[in-house]
Coordinates of C-alpha atoms in Angstrom, one line a residue:
Chain A
M1156 CA -102.2 99.6 88.9
S1157 CA -101.8 103.3 89.3
A1158 CA -105.6 103.6 89.8
S1159 CA -105.6 101.5 92.9
N1160 CA -102.4 102.9 94.1
A1161 CA -104.2 106.3 94.0
S1162 CA -107.1 105.3 95.9
V1163 CA -105.3 103.9 98.8
S1164 CA -102.4 106.5 98.9
H1165 CA -103.6 108.0 102.0
I1166 CA -103.1 104.7 103.9
P1167 CA -99.4 104.1 104.9
S1168 CA -98.3 101.2 102.7
K1169 CA -97.3 99.0 105.8
L1170 CA -100.8 98.9 106.8
V1171 CA -102.0 97.6 103.4
A1172 CA -99.1 95.0 103.4
D1173 CA -100.2 94.0 106.9
A1174 CA -103.7 93.6 105.9
A1175 CA -102.9 91.7 102.8
M1176 CA -100.6 89.4 104.9
K1177 CA -103.5 88.8 107.3
S1178 CA -105.9 88.0 104.7
L1179 CA -103.5 85.5 103.0
Q1180 CA -102.6 83.8 106.3
R1181 CA -106.5 83.5 107.0
H1182 CA -106.9 82.0 103.2
K1183 CA -103.7 79.7 104.1
L1184 CA -105.6 78.6 107.2
I1185 CA -108.7 77.7 105.5
D1186 CA -106.4 75.7 102.9
Q1187 CA -105.1 73.7 105.9
L1188 CA -108.5 73.3 107.3
F1189 CA -110.0 71.8 104.1
V1190 CA -107.0 69.4 103.9
I1191 CA -107.8 68.3 107.3
L1192 CA -111.7 68.0 106.6
G1193 CA -111.1 66.3 103.4
M1194 CA -108.9 63.8 105.0
T1195 CA -111.1 63.1 108.0
I1196 CA -114.2 62.4 105.5
L1197 CA -112.0 60.3 103.2
F1198 CA -110.6 58.5 106.2
A1199 CA -114.2 58.0 107.5
S1200 CA -115.4 56.4 104.5
L1201 CA -112.7 53.8 104.2
L1202 CA -113.0 53.2 107.9
T1203 CA -116.7 52.4 107.2
L1204 CA -115.7 49.6 104.7
A1205 CA -113.2 48.2 107.6
V1206 CA -115.8 48.3 110.2
L1207 CA -118.5 46.6 107.8
F1208 CA -116.0 43.8 106.9
L1209 CA -114.9 43.2 110.5
D1210 CA -118.3 43.2 112.0
L1211 CA -119.4 40.8 109.4
V1212 CA -116.5 38.6 110.2
R1213 CA -117.2 38.9 114.0
D1214 CA -120.7 38.3 113.9
G1215 CA -120.4 35.3 111.6
A1216 CA -117.4 33.7 113.0
P1217 CA -119.2 31.0 115.0
R1218 CA -120.3 29.7 111.5
F1219 CA -117.1 29.6 109.6
G1220 CA -116.0 26.1 109.1
W1221 CA -116.1 23.5 106.5
D1222 CA -119.7 22.6 107.3
F1223 CA -121.0 26.0 106.3
F1224 CA -119.5 25.5 102.7
T1225 CA -120.7 21.9 102.2
N1226 CA -124.2 22.1 104.0
F1227 CA -127.5 22.6 102.1
P1228 CA -129.9 25.6 103.7
S1229 CA -131.8 24.1 106.7
R1230 CA -134.4 25.1 109.2
N1231 CA -131.8 24.5 111.9
A1232 CA -129.6 27.6 111.9
Q1233 CA -126.4 25.8 113.1
R1234 CA -126.6 23.1 110.4
A1235 CA -127.5 25.5 107.6
G1236 CA -124.9 26.1 104.9
I1237 CA -124.2 27.9 101.7
L1238 CA -123.6 25.0 99.5
S1239 CA -126.4 25.2 96.9
A1240 CA -125.7 29.2 96.9
W1241 CA -122.2 29.2 96.1
V1242 CA -122.7 26.4 93.4
G1243 CA -125.6 28.5 92.0
T1244 CA -123.4 31.7 92.1
C1245 CA -120.5 30.1 90.1
L1246 CA -122.9 28.9 87.5
V1247 CA -124.8 31.8 87.0
M1248 CA -121.5 33.8 86.8
L1249 CA -120.5 31.0 84.2
A1250 CA -123.6 32.0 82.1
T1251 CA -123.3 35.5 82.6
V1252 CA -119.5 35.6 81.2
C1253 CA -120.6 33.4 78.2
V1254 CA -123.0 36.0 77.2
A1255 CA -121.7 39.3 78.5
M1256 CA -118.1 38.8 77.0
P1257 CA -118.8 38.0 73.4
V1258 CA -121.5 40.5 73.0
G1259 CA -120.0 43.5 75.1
V1260 CA -116.5 43.0 73.3
A1261 CA -118.1 42.6 69.9
A1262 CA -120.1 45.9 70.7
A1263 CA -117.2 47.8 71.7
V1264 CA -115.2 46.6 68.9
Y1265 CA -118.1 47.6 66.6
L1266 CA -118.1 51.1 68.1
E1267 CA -114.6 51.8 67.9
E1268 CA -113.2 50.2 64.9
Y1269 CA -116.2 49.9 62.5
A1270 CA -119.0 52.2 63.1
P1271 CA -119.5 55.1 60.8
K1272 CA -119.9 58.4 62.2
N1273 CA -123.8 58.7 61.7
I1274 CA -126.9 59.1 63.6
F1275 CA -127.2 55.3 63.9
T1276 CA -124.1 54.9 65.8
A1277 CA -124.9 57.9 68.1
I1278 CA -128.2 56.1 69.0
I1279 CA -126.4 53.0 70.0
E1280 CA -124.0 55.0 72.0
I1281 CA -126.7 57.0 73.8
N1282 CA -128.3 53.5 74.7
V1283 CA -125.2 52.1 76.1
T1284 CA -124.6 55.2 78.2
N1285 CA -128.3 55.2 79.4
L1286 CA -128.4 51.6 80.2
A1287 CA -125.6 52.2 82.8
G1288 CA -128.0 54.3 84.8
V1289 CA -131.1 52.0 85.0
P1290 CA -131.8 50.7 88.3
S1291 CA -131.0 47.0 88.5
I1292 CA -134.4 46.0 89.7
I1293 CA -135.8 47.2 86.2
Y1294 CA -133.5 44.6 84.5
G1295 CA -135.3 42.2 86.8
L1296 CA -138.8 43.3 85.5
L1297 CA -137.5 43.2 82.1
A1298 CA -136.2 39.6 82.7
L1299 CA -139.6 38.6 84.3
G1300 CA -141.5 39.6 81.5
L1301 CA -139.3 38.7 78.6
F1302 CA -137.1 35.5 79.8
V1303 CA -139.3 33.9 82.3
Y1304 CA -142.5 34.2 80.5
K1305 CA -142.3 35.4 76.8
L1306 CA -139.2 33.2 76.1
E1307 CA -140.4 30.6 78.6
L1308 CA -136.9 30.1 80.2
G1309 CA -138.6 30.1 83.4
Q1310 CA -137.0 30.6 86.9
S1311 CA -133.6 29.1 85.7
I1312 CA -129.9 29.6 85.7
A1313 CA -130.2 30.6 82.1
S1314 CA -132.7 33.5 82.9
A1315 CA -130.6 34.6 85.7
G1316 CA -127.5 34.6 83.6
L1317 CA -129.0 36.4 80.9
T1318 CA -130.3 39.0 83.1
L1319 CA -127.0 39.9 84.8
A1320 CA -125.2 39.7 81.2
L1321 CA -127.4 42.5 80.2
L1322 CA -126.8 44.4 83.4
I1323 CA -123.2 44.6 83.2
L1324 CA -123.0 45.0 79.4
P1325 CA -122.6 48.6 79.7
I1326 CA -119.6 48.2 82.1
V1327 CA -117.9 45.8 79.9
I1328 CA -118.7 47.9 76.8
V1329 CA -117.3 51.1 78.3
A1330 CA -114.2 49.6 79.7
S1331 CA -113.5 47.7 76.3
R1332 CA -113.9 50.8 74.2
E1333 CA -111.5 52.6 76.6
A1334 CA -108.9 49.9 76.2
I1335 CA -109.4 49.5 72.3
R1336 CA -109.1 53.3 72.1
A1337 CA -105.9 53.3 74.0
V1338 CA -104.2 51.1 71.3
P1339 CA -102.1 53.6 69.0
R1340 CA -103.3 54.5 65.4
N1341 CA -99.7 53.5 63.9
I1342 CA -100.0 49.9 65.0
R1343 CA -103.3 49.7 62.9
E1344 CA -101.9 51.4 60.0
A1345 CA -98.8 49.0 60.0
A1346 CA -101.1 46.1 59.7
Y1347 CA -103.0 47.7 57.0
A1348 CA -100.0 48.3 55.1
L1349 CA -99.2 44.8 55.2
G1350 CA -102.3 44.1 53.5
A1351 CA -104.4 43.0 56.6
T1352 CA -108.3 43.2 56.4
R1353 CA -110.1 45.2 58.9
W1354 CA -111.1 42.2 60.8
E1355 CA -107.5 40.8 60.8
V1356 CA -106.4 44.1 62.1
T1357 CA -108.8 43.9 64.8
A1358 CA -108.5 40.4 65.6
H1359 CA -104.6 39.8 65.6
H1360 CA -103.6 43.1 66.9
V1361 CA -106.4 45.5 68.5
V1362 CA -108.0 43.1 70.7
P1363 CA -105.0 41.2 71.7
Y1364 CA -103.2 44.4 72.6
S1365 CA -106.1 45.8 74.6
S1366 CA -107.1 42.4 76.3
G1367 CA -105.9 44.1 79.7
G1368 CA -108.3 46.6 79.9
I1369 CA -111.0 44.3 78.6
L1370 CA -110.4 41.7 81.2
T1371 CA -110.4 44.5 83.9
G1372 CA -113.9 45.7 82.7
L1373 CA -115.2 42.2 82.7
I1374 CA -114.2 41.2 86.2
I1375 CA -115.4 44.7 87.5
G1376 CA -118.8 43.9 85.7
L1377 CA -118.8 40.4 87.3
S1378 CA -117.9 41.7 90.6
R1379 CA -120.9 43.9 90.3
A1380 CA -123.1 40.8 89.0
I1381 CA -122.2 38.6 91.8
G1382 CA -123.7 40.9 94.5
E1383 CA -126.8 41.7 92.5
T1384 CA -129.7 40.5 94.4
A1385 CA -132.8 42.5 93.4
P1386 CA -133.0 41.3 89.8
I1387 CA -132.7 37.8 90.7
I1388 CA -135.4 37.9 93.1
T1389 CA -137.5 39.4 90.8
I1390 CA -137.2 36.6 88.2
G1391 CA -138.3 34.4 91.2
A1392 CA -135.2 32.5 92.3
L1393 CA -135.9 30.7 95.4
A1394 CA -134.1 30.9 98.6
F1395 CA -134.5 27.3 99.9
I1396 CA -132.9 24.9 97.4
A1397 CA -131.6 21.5 98.9
F1398 CA -130.2 20.2 95.8
L1399 CA -127.5 21.0 93.3
P1400 CA -128.1 21.8 89.7
T1401 CA -127.0 19.1 87.1
P1402 CA -123.1 19.4 86.8
P1403 CA -122.1 20.9 83.5
I1404 CA -119.4 18.1 83.1
G1405 CA -120.3 14.5 83.0
S1406 CA -118.5 11.2 83.2
E1407 CA -120.2 9.9 80.1
F1408 CA -120.4 11.0 76.5
P1409 CA -120.7 13.7 75.3
Y1410 CA -119.2 14.9 78.6
L1411 CA -120.6 18.3 78.5
S1412 CA -124.1 18.8 79.5
F1413 CA -126.5 22.0 79.4
T1414 CA -129.4 20.8 81.4
W1415 CA -128.0 22.8 84.4
L1416 CA -129.1 25.8 82.3
S1417 CA -132.6 25.2 82.9
D1418 CA -132.3 24.1 86.6
P1419 CA -133.9 26.2 89.6
F1420 CA -131.0 27.6 91.6
T1421 CA -130.2 30.1 94.5
V1422 CA -127.2 32.3 94.9
M1423 CA -125.3 33.8 97.8
P1424 CA -126.9 37.1 98.1
I1425 CA -130.3 35.6 98.1
Q1426 CA -129.3 33.1 100.7
M1427 CA -128.0 36.2 102.7
F1428 CA -131.2 38.0 102.1
N1429 CA -133.2 35.1 103.1
W1430 CA -131.4 34.7 106.6
V1431 CA -131.3 38.4 107.2
S1432 CA -134.9 38.7 106.9
R1433 CA -135.9 36.0 109.2
P1434 CA -136.8 37.2 113.0
D1435 CA -134.8 34.4 114.5
T1436 CA -131.5 36.0 115.5
A1437 CA -129.7 32.6 114.9
F1438 CA -130.1 33.0 111.3
Q1439 CA -128.6 36.5 111.7
V1440 CA -125.3 34.8 112.3
N1441 CA -125.7 32.6 109.1
A1442 CA -126.4 35.9 107.3
A1443 CA -123.3 37.7 108.7
A1444 CA -121.0 34.8 107.6
A1445 CA -122.8 34.5 104.3
G1446 CA -122.2 38.1 103.9
A1447 CA -118.3 38.1 104.9
V1448 CA -118.0 35.3 102.2
L1449 CA -119.9 37.4 99.5
L1450 CA -117.8 40.4 100.3
V1451 CA -114.6 38.5 100.2
M1452 CA -115.5 37.3 96.8
T1453 CA -116.3 40.8 95.6
L1454 CA -113.3 42.4 97.0
A1455 CA -111.2 39.4 95.8
M1456 CA -112.5 40.0 92.1
N1457 CA -111.8 43.9 92.3
G1458 CA -108.2 43.2 93.8
I1459 CA -107.7 41.0 90.9
A1460 CA -108.9 43.5 88.4
I1461 CA -106.7 46.2 89.8
Y1462 CA -103.8 43.8 89.6
V1463 CA -104.6 43.0 86.1
R1464 CA -104.8 46.7 85.0
Y1465 CA -101.5 47.3 86.8
R1466 CA -99.7 44.3 85.3
F1467 CA -100.8 45.3 81.7
R1468 CA -100.0 49.0 82.2
K1469 CA -96.6 48.2 83.4
K1470 CA -96.0 45.7 80.3
I1471 CA -97.0 48.2 77.7
N1472 CA -95.1 50.7 76.2
W1473 CA -95.9 51.9 72.8
Chain B
M835 CA -96.7 48.2 32.5
A836 CA -98.2 44.8 33.8
S837 CA -101.1 45.1 35.9
S838 CA -100.4 44.2 39.3
E839 CA -103.1 41.5 39.3
T840 CA -100.7 39.4 37.0
Y841 CA -98.3 39.1 39.9
I842 CA -100.9 37.7 42.4
P843 CA -101.4 34.0 41.9
Q844 CA -104.9 32.8 41.3
N845 CA -105.3 31.1 44.6
N846 CA -104.2 34.3 46.5
Q847 CA -106.7 36.3 44.7
R848 CA -109.3 33.8 45.7
R849 CA -108.2 33.8 49.1
L850 CA -108.4 37.7 49.3
K851 CA -112.0 37.6 48.1
W852 CA -112.8 35.0 50.9
R853 CA -111.1 37.2 53.5
K854 CA -113.1 40.1 52.4
S855 CA -116.5 38.5 52.2
R856 CA -115.5 37.2 55.9
D857 CA -115.1 40.8 56.9
R858 CA -118.4 41.7 55.9
V859 CA -120.1 38.8 57.8
I860 CA -118.1 39.7 60.8
E861 CA -118.9 43.2 60.6
F862 CA -122.5 42.3 60.4
G863 CA -122.2 40.2 63.5
L864 CA -120.3 42.9 65.3
L865 CA -123.2 45.4 64.3
L866 CA -125.9 43.1 66.0
S867 CA -123.9 42.9 69.2
G868 CA -123.9 46.9 69.2
L869 CA -127.7 46.8 68.7
V870 CA -128.2 44.5 71.9
A871 CA -128.0 47.8 73.6
V872 CA -131.0 49.5 71.6
F873 CA -132.8 46.2 71.9
V874 CA -132.5 46.2 75.9
T875 CA -133.9 49.8 76.0
V876 CA -136.7 49.1 73.8
S877 CA -137.8 46.0 75.5
I878 CA -137.6 47.7 78.9
A879 CA -140.0 50.1 77.6
L880 CA -142.2 47.7 76.0
I881 CA -142.3 45.3 78.7
L882 CA -143.0 47.9 81.4
V883 CA -145.9 49.5 79.5
T884 CA -147.6 46.4 78.1
E885 CA -147.4 44.3 81.2
S886 CA -148.8 47.3 83.3
L887 CA -151.5 48.0 80.9
P888 CA -153.9 45.2 82.3
F889 CA -153.1 47.1 85.7
F890 CA -154.5 50.4 84.6
A891 CA -157.4 48.6 83.2
N892 CA -158.3 47.7 86.7
V893 CA -157.3 50.6 88.4
S894 CA -157.9 54.3 87.2
L895 CA -154.9 56.6 86.7
K896 CA -156.6 59.1 89.2
E897 CA -156.9 56.5 92.0
F898 CA -153.1 55.4 91.2
L899 CA -152.0 59.1 91.5
T900 CA -154.2 60.4 94.4
D901 CA -154.9 57.6 96.8
N902 CA -153.1 57.7 100.0
L903 CA -153.2 54.1 100.5
W904 CA -151.1 51.2 98.8
T905 CA -152.4 48.0 99.9
P906 CA -152.7 45.8 96.6
M907 CA -152.4 42.6 98.6
F908 CA -155.3 43.2 100.9
D909 CA -159.1 42.0 100.7
S910 CA -160.1 45.8 99.9
P911 CA -157.1 46.9 97.9
H912 CA -155.8 50.2 97.4
F913 CA -153.6 51.5 94.7
G914 CA -152.1 54.8 95.3
I915 CA -148.6 54.9 94.5
L916 CA -147.9 58.1 96.5
P917 CA -146.8 56.2 99.7
L918 CA -144.2 54.3 97.8
V919 CA -143.0 57.4 96.1
A920 CA -142.8 59.4 99.3
G921 CA -140.5 56.4 100.7
T922 CA -138.4 56.4 97.6
L923 CA -137.9 60.1 97.8
V924 CA -137.3 60.3 101.5
T925 CA -134.5 57.6 101.6
T926 CA -133.0 59.4 98.3
M927 CA -133.0 62.7 100.1
V928 CA -131.3 61.3 103.2
A929 CA -128.7 59.6 101.1
L930 CA -128.0 62.6 99.1
L931 CA -127.7 64.9 102.0
L932 CA -124.8 62.6 103.1
A933 CA -123.3 61.7 99.7
I934 CA -123.3 65.0 97.8
P935 CA -121.3 67.2 100.5
C936 CA -118.9 64.2 101.4
G937 CA -118.4 63.2 97.9
T938 CA -117.7 66.6 96.6
I939 CA -115.4 67.4 99.6
I940 CA -113.4 64.1 98.9
A941 CA -113.4 65.1 95.1
I942 CA -111.9 68.4 95.6
Y943 CA -109.3 67.1 97.9
L944 CA -108.3 64.3 95.7
S945 CA -108.0 66.4 92.5
E946 CA -106.7 69.8 94.2
F947 CA -104.9 69.0 97.3
A948 CA -103.8 65.2 97.4
S949 CA -100.3 64.1 95.7
H950 CA -100.5 62.0 92.6
R951 CA -99.6 59.0 94.8
T952 CA -102.1 59.6 97.5
R953 CA -104.7 59.7 94.6
E954 CA -103.8 56.6 92.8
T955 CA -104.0 54.6 96.1
I956 CA -106.9 56.0 97.5
K957 CA -109.3 56.0 94.5
P958 CA -109.4 52.4 94.0
M959 CA -109.8 51.7 97.5
L960 CA -112.6 54.1 97.6
E961 CA -114.2 52.4 94.6
L962 CA -114.3 49.2 96.6
L963 CA -116.8 50.9 98.6
G964 CA -119.1 51.0 95.8
A965 CA -118.3 47.5 95.0
V966 CA -119.8 46.2 98.3
P967 CA -122.8 44.1 97.4
T968 CA -126.3 46.0 98.2
V969 CA -127.6 43.2 100.4
V970 CA -124.6 43.4 102.4
Y971 CA -125.4 47.0 103.0
G972 CA -128.7 46.1 104.1
Y973 CA -127.2 44.0 106.9
F974 CA -125.0 46.8 107.9
A975 CA -128.0 49.2 108.0
L976 CA -130.2 46.8 110.0
M977 CA -127.7 45.3 112.4
M978 CA -125.3 48.2 112.8
V979 CA -126.4 51.6 111.8
T980 CA -129.9 51.7 113.3
P981 CA -128.8 50.4 116.7
F982 CA -126.2 53.1 116.4
L983 CA -128.7 55.7 115.5
Q984 CA -130.9 54.4 118.4
K985 CA -128.4 55.5 120.9
F986 CA -129.2 59.3 119.7
I987 CA -132.7 59.0 118.8
P988 CA -134.5 56.8 121.4
N989 CA -137.8 56.4 119.7
L990 CA -136.1 55.2 116.5
P991 CA -138.1 51.9 115.5
G992 CA -136.1 49.1 114.4
F993 CA -137.4 49.6 110.8
N994 CA -136.8 53.3 109.7
M995 CA -135.7 55.1 106.6
L996 CA -132.9 57.2 108.1
G997 CA -130.6 54.0 108.5
P998 CA -131.1 52.7 105.1
G999 CA -130.8 56.2 103.7
L1000 CA -127.5 56.8 105.4
V1001 CA -126.0 53.6 104.1
I1002 CA -127.2 54.3 100.6
G1003 CA -125.4 57.6 101.0
I1004 CA -122.2 55.9 101.9
M1005 CA -122.8 53.5 99.1
I1006 CA -122.9 56.3 96.5
I1007 CA -120.1 58.4 98.0
P1008 CA -117.5 56.6 95.4
Y1009 CA -119.6 57.3 92.4
I1010 CA -120.1 60.9 93.2
A1011 CA -116.4 61.5 94.4
S1012 CA -114.9 59.3 91.7
L1013 CA -116.8 60.9 88.9
S1014 CA -116.5 64.7 90.0
E1015 CA -112.9 64.1 90.6
D1016 CA -112.9 63.0 86.8
A1017 CA -114.4 66.3 85.8
M1018 CA -112.4 68.5 88.0
R1019 CA -109.2 67.0 86.4
A1020 CA -110.3 67.5 83.0
V1021 CA -110.4 71.1 83.8
P1022 CA -107.0 72.7 82.0
K1023 CA -104.1 73.2 84.0
Y1024 CA -103.6 76.6 82.7
M1025 CA -106.8 77.7 84.3
R1026 CA -105.4 76.7 87.7
E1027 CA -102.2 78.5 87.0
G1028 CA -103.6 81.6 85.9
S1029 CA -105.8 81.5 89.4
Y1030 CA -102.3 80.7 91.4
A1031 CA -100.7 83.6 89.5
M1032 CA -103.3 86.0 90.5
G1033 CA -102.3 85.0 94.2
A1034 CA -105.1 82.8 95.0
T1035 CA -104.8 79.8 97.3
R1036 CA -105.6 76.3 96.6
F1037 CA -108.9 76.3 98.2
Q1038 CA -110.0 79.6 96.2
T1039 CA -108.8 78.1 93.1
A1040 CA -110.7 74.9 93.8
T1041 CA -113.8 76.6 94.7
R1042 CA -113.9 79.6 92.2
V1043 CA -112.2 78.1 89.2
V1044 CA -112.0 74.4 89.2
V1045 CA -115.6 73.6 90.6
P1046 CA -117.3 76.0 88.2
G1047 CA -115.2 74.7 85.3
A1048 CA -116.2 71.1 85.9
L1049 CA -119.8 72.0 87.0
S1050 CA -121.2 70.1 84.1
G1051 CA -119.4 66.9 85.0
I1052 CA -120.1 67.3 88.8
A1053 CA -123.7 67.5 87.9
A1054 CA -123.8 64.4 85.7
A1055 CA -121.9 62.8 88.8
Y1056 CA -124.8 63.8 91.1
I1057 CA -127.4 62.7 88.5
L1058 CA -125.7 59.3 88.6
G1059 CA -125.9 59.2 92.3
I1060 CA -129.4 60.1 92.4
S1061 CA -130.3 57.4 89.9
R1062 CA -128.4 54.9 92.2
A1063 CA -130.1 56.1 95.4
V1064 CA -133.6 56.0 93.6
G1065 CA -133.2 52.5 92.3
E1066 CA -131.6 51.1 95.3
T1067 CA -133.4 48.1 96.3
M1068 CA -131.9 45.8 98.9
V1069 CA -130.9 48.0 101.7
V1070 CA -134.3 49.5 101.8
A1071 CA -136.0 46.1 101.4
V1072 CA -133.8 44.7 104.5
A1073 CA -133.8 47.7 106.7
A1074 CA -136.8 50.1 106.2
G1075 CA -139.7 47.8 106.8
L1076 CA -142.0 46.7 104.0
Q1077 CA -145.0 48.7 105.1
P1078 CA -146.2 51.5 102.5
N1079 CA -146.5 54.4 104.8
L1080 CA -147.2 58.0 103.5
T1081 CA -144.8 60.0 105.5
W1082 CA -142.0 62.5 105.1
D1083 CA -140.3 61.6 108.3
P1084 CA -137.2 59.7 108.0
T1085 CA -137.5 58.0 111.4
Q1086 CA -140.4 56.2 110.4
S1087 CA -140.5 52.9 108.6
A1088 CA -141.7 52.9 105.0
A1089 CA -141.6 51.0 101.6
T1090 CA -140.2 52.2 98.7
I1091 CA -141.1 51.2 95.0
T1092 CA -138.3 49.0 94.8
A1093 CA -138.8 47.2 98.1
F1094 CA -142.3 46.8 97.1
I1095 CA -141.5 45.0 93.8
V1096 CA -139.0 42.7 95.8
Q1097 CA -141.9 41.9 98.4
V1098 CA -144.0 40.9 95.8
S1099 CA -141.5 39.0 93.8
L1100 CA -140.7 36.8 96.9
G1101 CA -144.4 35.4 97.0
D1102 CA -145.1 33.2 94.1
L1103 CA -147.6 35.3 92.3
P1104 CA -149.7 34.0 89.2
H1105 CA -148.9 35.6 85.9
D1106 CA -152.3 37.2 85.7
S1107 CA -152.9 38.4 89.1
I1108 CA -153.2 42.1 90.1
G1109 CA -150.3 41.9 92.4
Y1110 CA -148.1 40.6 89.5
Q1111 CA -149.4 43.7 87.2
S1112 CA -148.8 45.9 90.1
I1113 CA -145.0 45.6 90.2
F1114 CA -144.8 46.4 86.6
A1115 CA -146.9 49.6 87.2
A1116 CA -144.4 50.3 90.0
G1117 CA -141.5 49.8 87.9
L1118 CA -142.9 52.0 85.2
V1119 CA -143.1 54.8 87.9
L1120 CA -139.6 54.1 89.1
M1121 CA -138.3 54.4 85.5
L1122 CA -140.2 57.6 84.9
I1123 CA -138.5 59.1 88.1
T1124 CA -135.2 58.1 87.0
L1125 CA -135.9 59.5 83.6
V1126 CA -137.1 62.8 85.0
F1127 CA -134.1 63.3 87.0
N1128 CA -131.7 62.3 84.0
I1129 CA -133.5 64.6 81.6
G1130 CA -133.3 67.5 84.2
G1131 CA -129.5 66.7 84.7
F1132 CA -129.0 66.6 81.0
I1133 CA -130.5 70.2 80.7
L1134 CA -128.4 71.4 83.6
T1135 CA -125.4 70.2 82.3
R1136 CA -126.2 71.7 78.8
R1137 CA -126.5 75.0 80.5
F1138 CA -123.5 74.7 82.7
R1139 CA -121.0 73.1 80.1
E1140 CA -118.0 75.5 79.8
V1141 CA -115.9 75.3 76.8
Y1142 CA -112.3 75.9 77.0

């Protein structure tokens, strides 16, 4: 302090104060400019989303109608619809959930509640983290080599469901782990004190209490899976499917049928890709309409996820 | 003193035994689920290597790495991966030039300037941008961004790498912004307070204290963004044209590694054809590129890690 005073002693103190003031004002101006810059970029990004959505709706508007959802694809753009696509998407998602949910939650429970701290556990953890960064088309190649040819599942709903389940597994595991970790320790200790085994503590307390977070992760994962195109193309899904898979619920005994798992199929994003890559502009209208439907599906799922997270957060107070 | 066992009825003890053995079985089942992740990693490596081995039996590694042409479906096929790698790197570069500055600025703004309420509302909305299906982004690049760019660059062809690159950039902004913001929020409050106490403004604190402190997390966010951009498929498959083209000029049309895999998969290839084998070789290269970026990122984050 005294040293700096000495070095500036020949300058009148008012000048020093003025200079400091000026510099401060300049820096505050930079602050304000940065706020404007940040808000502009943020606003522009969100505006892009709005423009994208509105443009799809505007371009696809002529096709919206009942027929679009109940017609099969057709060579005639006006008559083409997304029936086989949205049914295929629903069935593939069903297969994906059936695999991703049990495996993902079980893996998360193992890593959080059971795993000892050793190199073996560390390897599993590193694998989960790294899988999140693997490009989706690589999963497609894995599925093509493993499910389609080695396991001979063919180009079926089962192959697609398994592929997408593996793809979203890291998302489900990470989200479930976070939810499980948020359950306080004393809840577990109370259950142990009453003589519960580890599995009883997990199944009766930890998992039910973290179900909100687990559900959120699962929905986010599915919203990712629903839009995935590349891995499904790689396993060889066809774009032109003019029939529906066997319905999973039949009217005769045993009521449940699993033949749909081995049926050929198409899904929404593939249908859209097929239309978008045709030179005929009439099909671009179909592509826009299919894109709008797909986008609504994705955004709705994300909306549900945000709502579920919000509800569970509000309900819980440890 | 009587042992506690005398107080437990016989059937209760049997039940306890059963519950304990059930626990062991379940634990084993849970472990198997955890191992699925390891299984996936190992099978990806195995499938990519074994399925591309027949390809490298036909094509020498030297041709693969040095030939300037990639025409596996032609009568006189050439198998030089360079054009596809160039396409991938150019679109990734364009994407990063947009996404890294924008994502970082958004992250700094949300973490250091915005109110708690704004942050909690804006962040989920921003993350929606990353949830849009990529094929929809492809349509966006082809039908909106490219025509828009053509107003400024008259000679821009309908299929080019600039439009898709920018759209990929938009797509990865939320990843970069969200993860960087998380990293910045993890910087302890007292470091900011120390900086403010010295008379620093918010911007000075953000750029000289918070960003350096969060650098390893920010680098991890960039790496994830790069991985996404390198592996992005549908945007380029739709809007960049599917012609392999060895060029570093983003206004030209070209194919990326991912777009080539999609193009080949669209045709119905027999299992033992060279085309089928070539997509696994391409996939292997893609995986290696991703791996190089990730290892590089890992080393960088190690170096920049700050311990509080």
